[in-house]
Coordinates of C-alpha atoms and ligand atoms in Angstrom, one line a residue:
X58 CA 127.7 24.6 -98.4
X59 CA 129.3 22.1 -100.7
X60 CA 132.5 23.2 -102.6
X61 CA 134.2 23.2 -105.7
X62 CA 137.0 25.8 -107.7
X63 CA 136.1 27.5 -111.1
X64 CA 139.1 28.6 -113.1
X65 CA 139.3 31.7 -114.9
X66 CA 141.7 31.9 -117.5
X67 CA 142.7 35.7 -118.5
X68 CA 143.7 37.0 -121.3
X69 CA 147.3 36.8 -120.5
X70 CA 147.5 33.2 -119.9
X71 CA 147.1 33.2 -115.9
X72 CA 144.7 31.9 -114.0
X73 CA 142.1 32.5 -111.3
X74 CA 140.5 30.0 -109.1
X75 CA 137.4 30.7 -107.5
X76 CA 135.5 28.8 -105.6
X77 CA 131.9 27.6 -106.3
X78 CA 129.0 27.6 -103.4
X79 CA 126.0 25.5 -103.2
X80 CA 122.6 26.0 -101.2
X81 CA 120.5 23.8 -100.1
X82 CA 118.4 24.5 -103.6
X83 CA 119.0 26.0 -106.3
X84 CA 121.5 27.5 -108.7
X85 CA 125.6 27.2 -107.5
X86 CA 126.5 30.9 -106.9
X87 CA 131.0 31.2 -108.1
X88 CA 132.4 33.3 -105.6
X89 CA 134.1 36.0 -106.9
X90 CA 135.0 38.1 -103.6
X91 CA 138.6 37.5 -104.2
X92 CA 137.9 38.1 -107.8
X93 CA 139.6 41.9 -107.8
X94 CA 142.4 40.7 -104.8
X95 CA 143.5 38.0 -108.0
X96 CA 142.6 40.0 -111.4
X97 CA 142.5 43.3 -111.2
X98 CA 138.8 43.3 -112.6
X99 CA 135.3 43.6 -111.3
X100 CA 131.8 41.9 -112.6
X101 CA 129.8 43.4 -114.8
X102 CA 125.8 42.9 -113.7
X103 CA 123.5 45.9 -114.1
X104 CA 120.4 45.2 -112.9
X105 CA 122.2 41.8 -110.7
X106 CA 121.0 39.7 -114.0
X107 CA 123.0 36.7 -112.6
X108 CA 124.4 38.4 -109.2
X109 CA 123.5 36.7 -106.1
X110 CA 123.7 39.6 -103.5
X111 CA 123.7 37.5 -100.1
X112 CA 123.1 34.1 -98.6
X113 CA 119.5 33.7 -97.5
X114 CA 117.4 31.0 -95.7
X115 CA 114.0 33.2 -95.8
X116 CA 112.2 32.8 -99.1
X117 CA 112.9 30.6 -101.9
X118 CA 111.7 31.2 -105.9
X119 CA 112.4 28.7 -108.4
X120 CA 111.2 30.8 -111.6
X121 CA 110.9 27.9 -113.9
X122 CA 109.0 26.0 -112.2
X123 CA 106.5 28.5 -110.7
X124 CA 107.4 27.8 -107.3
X125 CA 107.5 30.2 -104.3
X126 CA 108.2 28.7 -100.8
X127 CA 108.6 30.8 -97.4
X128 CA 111.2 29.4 -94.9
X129 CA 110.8 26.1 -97.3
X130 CA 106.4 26.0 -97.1
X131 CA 104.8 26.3 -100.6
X132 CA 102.9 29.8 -100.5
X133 CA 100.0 27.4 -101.8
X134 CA 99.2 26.0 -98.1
X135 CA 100.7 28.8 -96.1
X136 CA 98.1 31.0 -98.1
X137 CA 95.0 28.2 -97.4
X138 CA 96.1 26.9 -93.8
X139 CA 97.9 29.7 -92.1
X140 CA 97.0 33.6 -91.3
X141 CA 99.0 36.4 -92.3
X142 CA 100.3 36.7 -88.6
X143 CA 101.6 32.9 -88.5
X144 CA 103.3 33.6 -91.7
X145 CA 104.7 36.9 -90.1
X146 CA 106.1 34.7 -86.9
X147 CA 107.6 32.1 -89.7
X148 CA 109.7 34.8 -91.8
X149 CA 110.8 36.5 -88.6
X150 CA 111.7 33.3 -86.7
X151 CA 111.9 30.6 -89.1
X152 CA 109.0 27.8 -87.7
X153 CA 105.6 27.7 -87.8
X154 CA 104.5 29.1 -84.2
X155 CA 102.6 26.3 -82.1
X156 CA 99.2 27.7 -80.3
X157 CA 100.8 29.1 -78.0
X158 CA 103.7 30.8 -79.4
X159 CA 100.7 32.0 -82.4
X160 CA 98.5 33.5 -79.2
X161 CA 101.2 35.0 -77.6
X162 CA 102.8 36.8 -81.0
X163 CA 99.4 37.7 -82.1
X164 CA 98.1 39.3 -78.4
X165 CA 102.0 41.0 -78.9
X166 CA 101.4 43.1 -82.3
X167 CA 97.8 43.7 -81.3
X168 CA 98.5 45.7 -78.0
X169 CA 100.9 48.0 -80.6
X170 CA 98.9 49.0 -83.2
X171 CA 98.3 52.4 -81.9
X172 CA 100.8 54.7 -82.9
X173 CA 102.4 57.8 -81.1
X174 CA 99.5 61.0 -80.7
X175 CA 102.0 63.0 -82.0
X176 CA 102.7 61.3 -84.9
X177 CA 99.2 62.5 -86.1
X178 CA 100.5 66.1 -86.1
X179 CA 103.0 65.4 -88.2
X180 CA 100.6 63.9 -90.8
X181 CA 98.5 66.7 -90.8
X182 CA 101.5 68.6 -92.2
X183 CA 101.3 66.9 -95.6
X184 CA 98.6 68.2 -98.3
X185 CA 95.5 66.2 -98.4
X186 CA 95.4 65.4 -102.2
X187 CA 99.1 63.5 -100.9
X188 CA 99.7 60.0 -102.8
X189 CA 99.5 57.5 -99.7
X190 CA 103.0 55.8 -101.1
X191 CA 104.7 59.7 -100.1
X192 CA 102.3 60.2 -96.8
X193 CA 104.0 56.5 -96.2
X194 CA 107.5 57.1 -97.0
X195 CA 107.3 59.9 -94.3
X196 CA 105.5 58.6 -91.7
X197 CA 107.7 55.2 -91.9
X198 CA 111.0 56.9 -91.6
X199 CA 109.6 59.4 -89.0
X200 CA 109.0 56.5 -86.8
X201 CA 112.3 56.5 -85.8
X202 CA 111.5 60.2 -83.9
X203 CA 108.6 58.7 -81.9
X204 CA 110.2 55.4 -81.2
X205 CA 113.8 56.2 -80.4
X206 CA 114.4 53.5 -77.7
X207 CA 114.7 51.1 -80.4
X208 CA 116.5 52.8 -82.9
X209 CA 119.8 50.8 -82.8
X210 CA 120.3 48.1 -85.9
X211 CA 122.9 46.0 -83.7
X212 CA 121.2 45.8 -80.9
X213 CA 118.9 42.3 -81.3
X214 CA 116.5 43.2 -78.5
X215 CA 115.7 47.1 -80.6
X216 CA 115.3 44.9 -83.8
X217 CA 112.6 42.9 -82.3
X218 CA 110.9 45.9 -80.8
X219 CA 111.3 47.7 -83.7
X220 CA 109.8 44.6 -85.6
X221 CA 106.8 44.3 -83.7
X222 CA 106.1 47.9 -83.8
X223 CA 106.4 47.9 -88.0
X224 CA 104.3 45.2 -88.7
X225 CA 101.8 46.3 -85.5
X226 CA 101.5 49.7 -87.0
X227 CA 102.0 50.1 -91.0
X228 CA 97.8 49.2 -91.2
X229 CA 97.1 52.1 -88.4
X230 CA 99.6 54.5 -91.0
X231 CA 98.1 53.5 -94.2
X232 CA 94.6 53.7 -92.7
X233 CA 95.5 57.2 -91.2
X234 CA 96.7 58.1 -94.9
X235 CA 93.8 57.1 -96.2
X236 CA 91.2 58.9 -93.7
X237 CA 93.1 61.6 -93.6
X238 CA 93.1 61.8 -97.9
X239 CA 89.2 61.7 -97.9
X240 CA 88.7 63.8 -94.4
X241 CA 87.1 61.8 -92.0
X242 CA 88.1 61.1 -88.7
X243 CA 91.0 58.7 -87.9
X244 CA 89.7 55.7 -86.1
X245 CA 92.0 53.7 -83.3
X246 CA 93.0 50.1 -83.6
X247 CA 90.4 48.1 -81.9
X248 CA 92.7 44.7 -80.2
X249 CA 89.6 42.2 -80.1
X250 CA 89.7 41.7 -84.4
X251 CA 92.0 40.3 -86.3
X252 CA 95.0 42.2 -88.1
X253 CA 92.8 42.2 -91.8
X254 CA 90.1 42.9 -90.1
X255 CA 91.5 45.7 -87.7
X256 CA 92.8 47.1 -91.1
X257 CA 89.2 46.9 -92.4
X258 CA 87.7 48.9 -89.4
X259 CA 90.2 51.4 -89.4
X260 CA 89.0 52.1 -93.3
X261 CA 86.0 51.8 -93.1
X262 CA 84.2 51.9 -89.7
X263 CA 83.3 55.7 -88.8
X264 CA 82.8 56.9 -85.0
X265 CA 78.9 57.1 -86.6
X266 CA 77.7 53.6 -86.5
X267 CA 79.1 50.0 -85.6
X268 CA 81.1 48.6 -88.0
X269 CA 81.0 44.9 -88.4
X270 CA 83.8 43.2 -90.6
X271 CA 82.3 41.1 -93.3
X272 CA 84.3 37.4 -93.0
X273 CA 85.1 37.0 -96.4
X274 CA 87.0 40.2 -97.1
X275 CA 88.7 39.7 -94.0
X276 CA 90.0 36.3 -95.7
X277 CA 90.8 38.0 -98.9
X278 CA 92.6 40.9 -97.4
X279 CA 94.8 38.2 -95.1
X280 CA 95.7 36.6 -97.9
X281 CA 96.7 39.0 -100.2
X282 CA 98.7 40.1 -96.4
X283 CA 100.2 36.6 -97.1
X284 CA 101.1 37.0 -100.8
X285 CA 102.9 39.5 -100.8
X286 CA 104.8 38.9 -97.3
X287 CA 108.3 38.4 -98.8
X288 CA 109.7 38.0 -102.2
X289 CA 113.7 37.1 -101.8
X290 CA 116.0 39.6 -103.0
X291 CA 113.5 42.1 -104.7
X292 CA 114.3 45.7 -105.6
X293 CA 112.4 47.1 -102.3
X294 CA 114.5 44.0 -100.2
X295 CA 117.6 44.9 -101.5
X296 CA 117.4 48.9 -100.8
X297 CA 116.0 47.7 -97.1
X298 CA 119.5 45.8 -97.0
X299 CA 121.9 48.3 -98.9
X300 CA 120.3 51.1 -96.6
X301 CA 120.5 48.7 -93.6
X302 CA 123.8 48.1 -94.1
X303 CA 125.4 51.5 -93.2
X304 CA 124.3 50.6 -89.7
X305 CA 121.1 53.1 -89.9
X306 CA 118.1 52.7 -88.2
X307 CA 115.5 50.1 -88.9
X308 CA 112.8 52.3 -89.3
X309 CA 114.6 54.4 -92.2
X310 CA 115.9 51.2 -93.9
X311 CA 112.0 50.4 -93.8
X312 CA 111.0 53.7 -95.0
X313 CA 113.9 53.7 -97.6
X314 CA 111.8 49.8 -99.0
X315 CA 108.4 51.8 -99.0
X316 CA 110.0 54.4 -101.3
X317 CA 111.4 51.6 -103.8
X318 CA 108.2 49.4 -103.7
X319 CA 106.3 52.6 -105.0
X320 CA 107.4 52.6 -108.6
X321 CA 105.4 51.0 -111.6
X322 CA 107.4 48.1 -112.2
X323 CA 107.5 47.1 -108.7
X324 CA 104.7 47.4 -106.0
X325 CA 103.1 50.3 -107.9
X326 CA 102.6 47.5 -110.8
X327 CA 98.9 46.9 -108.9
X328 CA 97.6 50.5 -109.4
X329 CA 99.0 50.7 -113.0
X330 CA 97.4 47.3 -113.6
X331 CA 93.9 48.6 -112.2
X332 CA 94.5 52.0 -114.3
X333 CA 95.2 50.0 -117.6
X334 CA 92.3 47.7 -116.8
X335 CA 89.5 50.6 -116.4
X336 CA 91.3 52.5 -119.6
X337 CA 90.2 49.2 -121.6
X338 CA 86.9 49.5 -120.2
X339 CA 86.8 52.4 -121.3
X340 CA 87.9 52.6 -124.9
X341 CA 85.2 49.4 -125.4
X342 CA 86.1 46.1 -123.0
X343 CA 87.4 43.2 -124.2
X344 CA 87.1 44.0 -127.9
X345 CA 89.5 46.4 -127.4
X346 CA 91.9 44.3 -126.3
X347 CA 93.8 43.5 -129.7
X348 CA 94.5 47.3 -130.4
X349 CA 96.0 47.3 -126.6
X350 CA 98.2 43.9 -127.6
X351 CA 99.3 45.4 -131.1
X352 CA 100.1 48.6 -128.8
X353 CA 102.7 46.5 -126.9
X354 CA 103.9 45.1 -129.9
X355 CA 104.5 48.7 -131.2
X356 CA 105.9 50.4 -128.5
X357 CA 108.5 48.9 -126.2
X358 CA 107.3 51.4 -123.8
X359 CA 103.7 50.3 -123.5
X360 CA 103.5 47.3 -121.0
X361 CA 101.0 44.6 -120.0
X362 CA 100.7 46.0 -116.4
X363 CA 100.8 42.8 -114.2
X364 CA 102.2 40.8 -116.6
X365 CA 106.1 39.5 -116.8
X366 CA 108.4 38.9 -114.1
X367 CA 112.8 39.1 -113.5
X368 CA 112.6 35.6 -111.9
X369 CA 109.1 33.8 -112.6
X370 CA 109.2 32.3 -116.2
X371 CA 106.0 30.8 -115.5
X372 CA 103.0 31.3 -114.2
X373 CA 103.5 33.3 -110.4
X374 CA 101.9 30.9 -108.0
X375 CA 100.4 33.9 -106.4
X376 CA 98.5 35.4 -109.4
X377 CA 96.7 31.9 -109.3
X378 CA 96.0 32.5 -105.8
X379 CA 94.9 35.7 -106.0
X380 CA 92.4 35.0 -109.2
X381 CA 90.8 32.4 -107.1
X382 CA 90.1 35.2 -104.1
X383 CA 89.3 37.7 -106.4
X384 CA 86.1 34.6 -107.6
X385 CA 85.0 34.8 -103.7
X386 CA 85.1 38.3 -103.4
X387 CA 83.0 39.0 -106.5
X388 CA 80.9 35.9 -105.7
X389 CA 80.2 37.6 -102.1
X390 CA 79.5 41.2 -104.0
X391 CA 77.4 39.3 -106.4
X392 CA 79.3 41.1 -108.9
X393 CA 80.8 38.0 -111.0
X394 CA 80.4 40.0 -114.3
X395 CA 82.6 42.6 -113.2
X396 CA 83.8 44.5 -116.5
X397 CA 87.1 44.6 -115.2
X398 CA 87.9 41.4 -114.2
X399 CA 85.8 40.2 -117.3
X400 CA 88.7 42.5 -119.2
X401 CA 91.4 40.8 -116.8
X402 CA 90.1 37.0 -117.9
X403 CA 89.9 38.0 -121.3
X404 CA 93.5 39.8 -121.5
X405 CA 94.9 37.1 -119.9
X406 CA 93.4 34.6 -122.4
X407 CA 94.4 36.4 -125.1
X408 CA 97.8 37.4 -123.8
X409 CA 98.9 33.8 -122.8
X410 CA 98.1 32.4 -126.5
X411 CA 100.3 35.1 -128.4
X412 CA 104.1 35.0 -129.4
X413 CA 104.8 38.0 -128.5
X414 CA 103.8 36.8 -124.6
X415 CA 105.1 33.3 -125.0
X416 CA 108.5 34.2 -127.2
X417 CA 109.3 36.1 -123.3
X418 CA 107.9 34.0 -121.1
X419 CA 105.4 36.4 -119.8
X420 CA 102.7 35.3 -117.2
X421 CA 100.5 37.0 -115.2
X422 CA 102.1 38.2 -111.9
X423 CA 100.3 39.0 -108.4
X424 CA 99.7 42.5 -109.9
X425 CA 97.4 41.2 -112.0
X426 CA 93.9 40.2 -110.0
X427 CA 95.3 41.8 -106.8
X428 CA 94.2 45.7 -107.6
X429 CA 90.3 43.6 -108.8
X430 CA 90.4 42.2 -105.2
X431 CA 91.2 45.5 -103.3
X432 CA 88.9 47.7 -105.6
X433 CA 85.9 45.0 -104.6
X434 CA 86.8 45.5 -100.9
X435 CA 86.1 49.3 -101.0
X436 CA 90.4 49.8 -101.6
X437 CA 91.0 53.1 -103.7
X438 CA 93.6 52.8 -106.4
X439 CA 96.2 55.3 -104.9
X440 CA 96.4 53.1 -101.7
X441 CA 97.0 49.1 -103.4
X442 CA 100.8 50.4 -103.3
X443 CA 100.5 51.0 -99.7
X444 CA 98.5 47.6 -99.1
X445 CA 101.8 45.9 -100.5
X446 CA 104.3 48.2 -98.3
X447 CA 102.4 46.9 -95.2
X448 CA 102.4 43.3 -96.2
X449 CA 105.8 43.3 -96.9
X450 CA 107.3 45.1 -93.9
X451 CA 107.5 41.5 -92.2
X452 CA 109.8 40.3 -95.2
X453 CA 111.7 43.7 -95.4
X454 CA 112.5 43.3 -91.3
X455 CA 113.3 39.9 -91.9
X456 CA 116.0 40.2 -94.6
X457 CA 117.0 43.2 -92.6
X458 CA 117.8 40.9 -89.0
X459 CA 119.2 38.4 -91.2
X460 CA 121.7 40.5 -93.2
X461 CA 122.5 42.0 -89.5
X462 CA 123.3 38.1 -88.2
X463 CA 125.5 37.7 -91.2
X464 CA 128.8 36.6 -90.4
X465 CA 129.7 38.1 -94.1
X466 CA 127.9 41.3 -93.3
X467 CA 129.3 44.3 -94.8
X468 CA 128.4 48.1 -95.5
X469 CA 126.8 47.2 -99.6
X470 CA 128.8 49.5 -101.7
X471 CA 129.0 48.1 -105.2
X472 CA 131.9 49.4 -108.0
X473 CA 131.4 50.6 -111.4
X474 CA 132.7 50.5 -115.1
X475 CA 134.0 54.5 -115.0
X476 CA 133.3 55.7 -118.7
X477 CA 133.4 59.1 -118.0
X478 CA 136.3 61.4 -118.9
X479 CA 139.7 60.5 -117.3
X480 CA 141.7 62.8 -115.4
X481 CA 142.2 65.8 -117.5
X482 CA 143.3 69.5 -115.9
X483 CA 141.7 72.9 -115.6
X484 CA 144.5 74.9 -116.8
X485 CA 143.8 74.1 -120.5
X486 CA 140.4 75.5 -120.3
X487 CA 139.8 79.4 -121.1
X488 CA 138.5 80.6 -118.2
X489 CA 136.6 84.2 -117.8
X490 CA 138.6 86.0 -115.3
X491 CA 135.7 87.0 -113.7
X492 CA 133.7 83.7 -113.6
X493 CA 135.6 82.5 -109.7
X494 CA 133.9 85.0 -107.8
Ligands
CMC572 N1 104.4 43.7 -121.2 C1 105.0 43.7 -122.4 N2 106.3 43.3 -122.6 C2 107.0 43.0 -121.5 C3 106.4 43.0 -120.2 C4 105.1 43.4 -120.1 N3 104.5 43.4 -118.9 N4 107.4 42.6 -119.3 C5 108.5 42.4 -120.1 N5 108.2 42.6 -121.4 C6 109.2 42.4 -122.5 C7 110.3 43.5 -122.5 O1 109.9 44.6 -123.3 C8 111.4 42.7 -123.1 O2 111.2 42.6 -124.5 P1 112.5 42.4 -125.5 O3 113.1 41.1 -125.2 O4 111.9 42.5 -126.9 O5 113.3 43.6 -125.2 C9 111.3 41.3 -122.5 O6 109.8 41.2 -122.3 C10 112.0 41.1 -121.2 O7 111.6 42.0 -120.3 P2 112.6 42.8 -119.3 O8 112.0 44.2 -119.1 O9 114.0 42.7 -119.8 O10 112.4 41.9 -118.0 P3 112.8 42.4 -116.6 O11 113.1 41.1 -115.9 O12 113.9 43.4 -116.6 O13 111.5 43.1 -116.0 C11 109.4 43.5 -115.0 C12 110.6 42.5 -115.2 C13 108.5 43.0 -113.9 C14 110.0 44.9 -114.6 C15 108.7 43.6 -116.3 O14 108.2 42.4 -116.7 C16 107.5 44.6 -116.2 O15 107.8 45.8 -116.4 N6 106.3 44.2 -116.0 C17 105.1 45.0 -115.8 C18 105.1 45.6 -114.5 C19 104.7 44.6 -113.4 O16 103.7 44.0 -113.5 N7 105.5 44.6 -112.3 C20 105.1 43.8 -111.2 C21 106.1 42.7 -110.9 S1 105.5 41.5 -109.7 C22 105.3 42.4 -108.2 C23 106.6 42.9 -107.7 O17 107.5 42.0 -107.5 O18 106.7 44.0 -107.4

């Protein structure tokens, strides 16, 4: 990291130096650890606007630009040469695995898809009209029950158990959520098929007939695995880390990421995107669509579901990835003319030539064809969320290891500007003599 000094000068004439830190790209970060040791004050930064939490080497986003690399490879070829399982072994280890090393990690996370009998007993405790995202949450953090050989966070041998086990069995859960939502039977892992297609048997087979996966999903579904492996320093990332960071269990800093991912304006942006996109169906297609913009316009509160991003200020690489699948997919269906995604093309038209749109720099995000793609391979709208939480799991145990490596690595605990009311005592209040017991 190169270095330089800022100087702060306060109000009453002193100063404070701090120094300046440089990555390998992008912005300089100032350091302001000392900050508090030298003034006195905090930063201000709700929402981490300009706050860089940690150092990573994982994923890099340059917003402007439209650019999203993992480990330093565009998303672009990862996403055309690679499959969701090399991409997993590149987060997690930092290269590209050779044939070997691909073989061996991919023969590794197949032999532990199954997941613990038991844990079915526990699912069957949760009503079966559960959203998948709060079937998840549980299951997730109760892995730490079944799996408690590798339950210590400092321990590097029960991360990578622990690791192996997430990303081997969050398809088995979310397929087990899912069969157990519409009642039919839960079906195991089968080893011989790859991890999409594993996913797609465990949907959609039944013990009835043979289930053969059809090769084009299978590519679709690994790449939208691939899209949404890892994101930088996210909402769901950062809770993995914070939660991480007291030391507790991977499986319930994981769990703790499935529960933040699940809101609208993070990984629950898909199902809120597919939701908007059949409510313009409905109230009369693409005609409708200026009374939905001037709606936005209106109401701060109504939002282009899949549109607008904290750091892309362009177009998200993976939206134009995505559209491309969602082409094949409906091309394989036969279903080009889709209402929806003719909505979605039309939206998107119409959205990218307005002000209001390009005044904030609002492009269409991975939200936005992903929920087209999932609903064409058979995906219902409740579970897209949970398609996210499984793709990300690799990126949430890689921050997760790394933070853990971190020769900076401290508890998170962040400070605040107190505007509450200061101390003030009890005895000047008119209490009921009465009211204590
Ligand atoms: N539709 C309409 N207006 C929007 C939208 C949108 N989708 N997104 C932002 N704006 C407006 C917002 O109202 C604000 O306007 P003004 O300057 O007049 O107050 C301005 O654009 C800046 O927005 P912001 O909310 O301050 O930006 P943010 O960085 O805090 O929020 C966001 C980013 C993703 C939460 C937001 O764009 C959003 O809610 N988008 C819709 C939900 C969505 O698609 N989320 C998926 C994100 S990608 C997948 C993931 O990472 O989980």
């Amino acid at each position: 990291m190169s270095e330089e000094n800022v100087i702060l000068v306060l109000a009453d004439g002193s100063k404070v130096t701090l120094p300046v830190l440089g990555g390998s790209v992008g912005p300089k970060v100032i350091d302001v650890r000392k900050l508090y040791a030298q003034s006195g004050m905090f930063t201000f930064d709700p929402g981490f606007m300009s706050t860089a939490s940690c150092k990573s080497a994982i994923t890099y986003i340059d917003g402007d630009q439209g650019e999203l690399l993992y480990r330093g490879y565009p998303i672009e070829q990862l996403a055309e040469k690679c499959s969701y399982l090399d991409v997993c072994y590149l987060l997690l280890n930092g290269e590209l695995p050779d044939t070997t090393s691909s073989s061996q990690f991919k023969n590794l996370v197949s032999h532990h898809t199954m997941v613990n009998e038991q844990m079915l007993f526990f699912l069957r405790g949760f009503r079966r009209d559960a959203h998948p995202m709060a079937v998840l949450t549980g299951l997730v953090g109760a892995m730490s029950a079944f799996y408690h050989d590798s339950i210590d966070i400092n321990n590097a041998e029960h991360r990578h158990v622990s690791a192996i086990r997430l990303i081997a069995k969050m398809p088995t859960l979310v397929a087990l959520a899912y069969k157990y939502g519409v009642g039919q039977p839960f079906m195991y892992p089968k080893n011989h098929l790859s991890h999409a297609g594993n996913f797609l048997y465990m949907m959609f087979g039944t013990p009835c007939e043979d289930y053969i996966v059809n090769p084009v999903f299978e590519k679709a579904l690994d790449r939208i695995f691939t899209l949404h492996a890892d994101h930088e320093q996210n909402a769901s990332t950062s809770t993995v880390r914070l939660c991480g960071s007291s030391g507790t269990n991977p499986f319930a800093a994981i769990a703790a990421g499935v529960a933040c991912l699940w809101g609208p304006a993070h990984g629950g942006a898909n199902e809120a995107c597919l939701n908007m996109l059949n409510d313009i169906c409905q109230k009369g297609g693409v005609s409708y669509i200026p009374t939905f913009i001037n709606a936005i316009k209106e109401n701060k509160d109504v939002k282009l579901m899949g549109f607008g991003h904290r750091v892309y200020k362009n177009y998200d690489p993976r939206a134009r990835l995505m559209q491309q699948t969602c082409y094949e997919v409906l091309a394989q269906l036969d279903s080009q003319s889709d209402p929806l995604f003719q909505v979605a093309q039309a939206l998107e038209k119409i959205a990218l030539e307005d002000e209001y749109f390009i005044k904030r720099k609002l492009y269409p995000n991975v939200d936005f064809y992903s929920g087209i793609v999932l609903r064409a391979l058979g995906i219902p709208t409740k579970l897209f969320t949970g398609i996210f939480a499984l793709s990300r799991t690799v990126g949430w145990i890689a921050q997760l290891n790394e933070m853990i490596s971190d020769e900076d690595y401290k508890i998170g605990r962040p400070r605040q500007l107190f505007v509450g009311s200061p101390r003030r005592d009890m005895d000047e209040l008119q209490i009921p003599e009465n009211a204590v017991h």
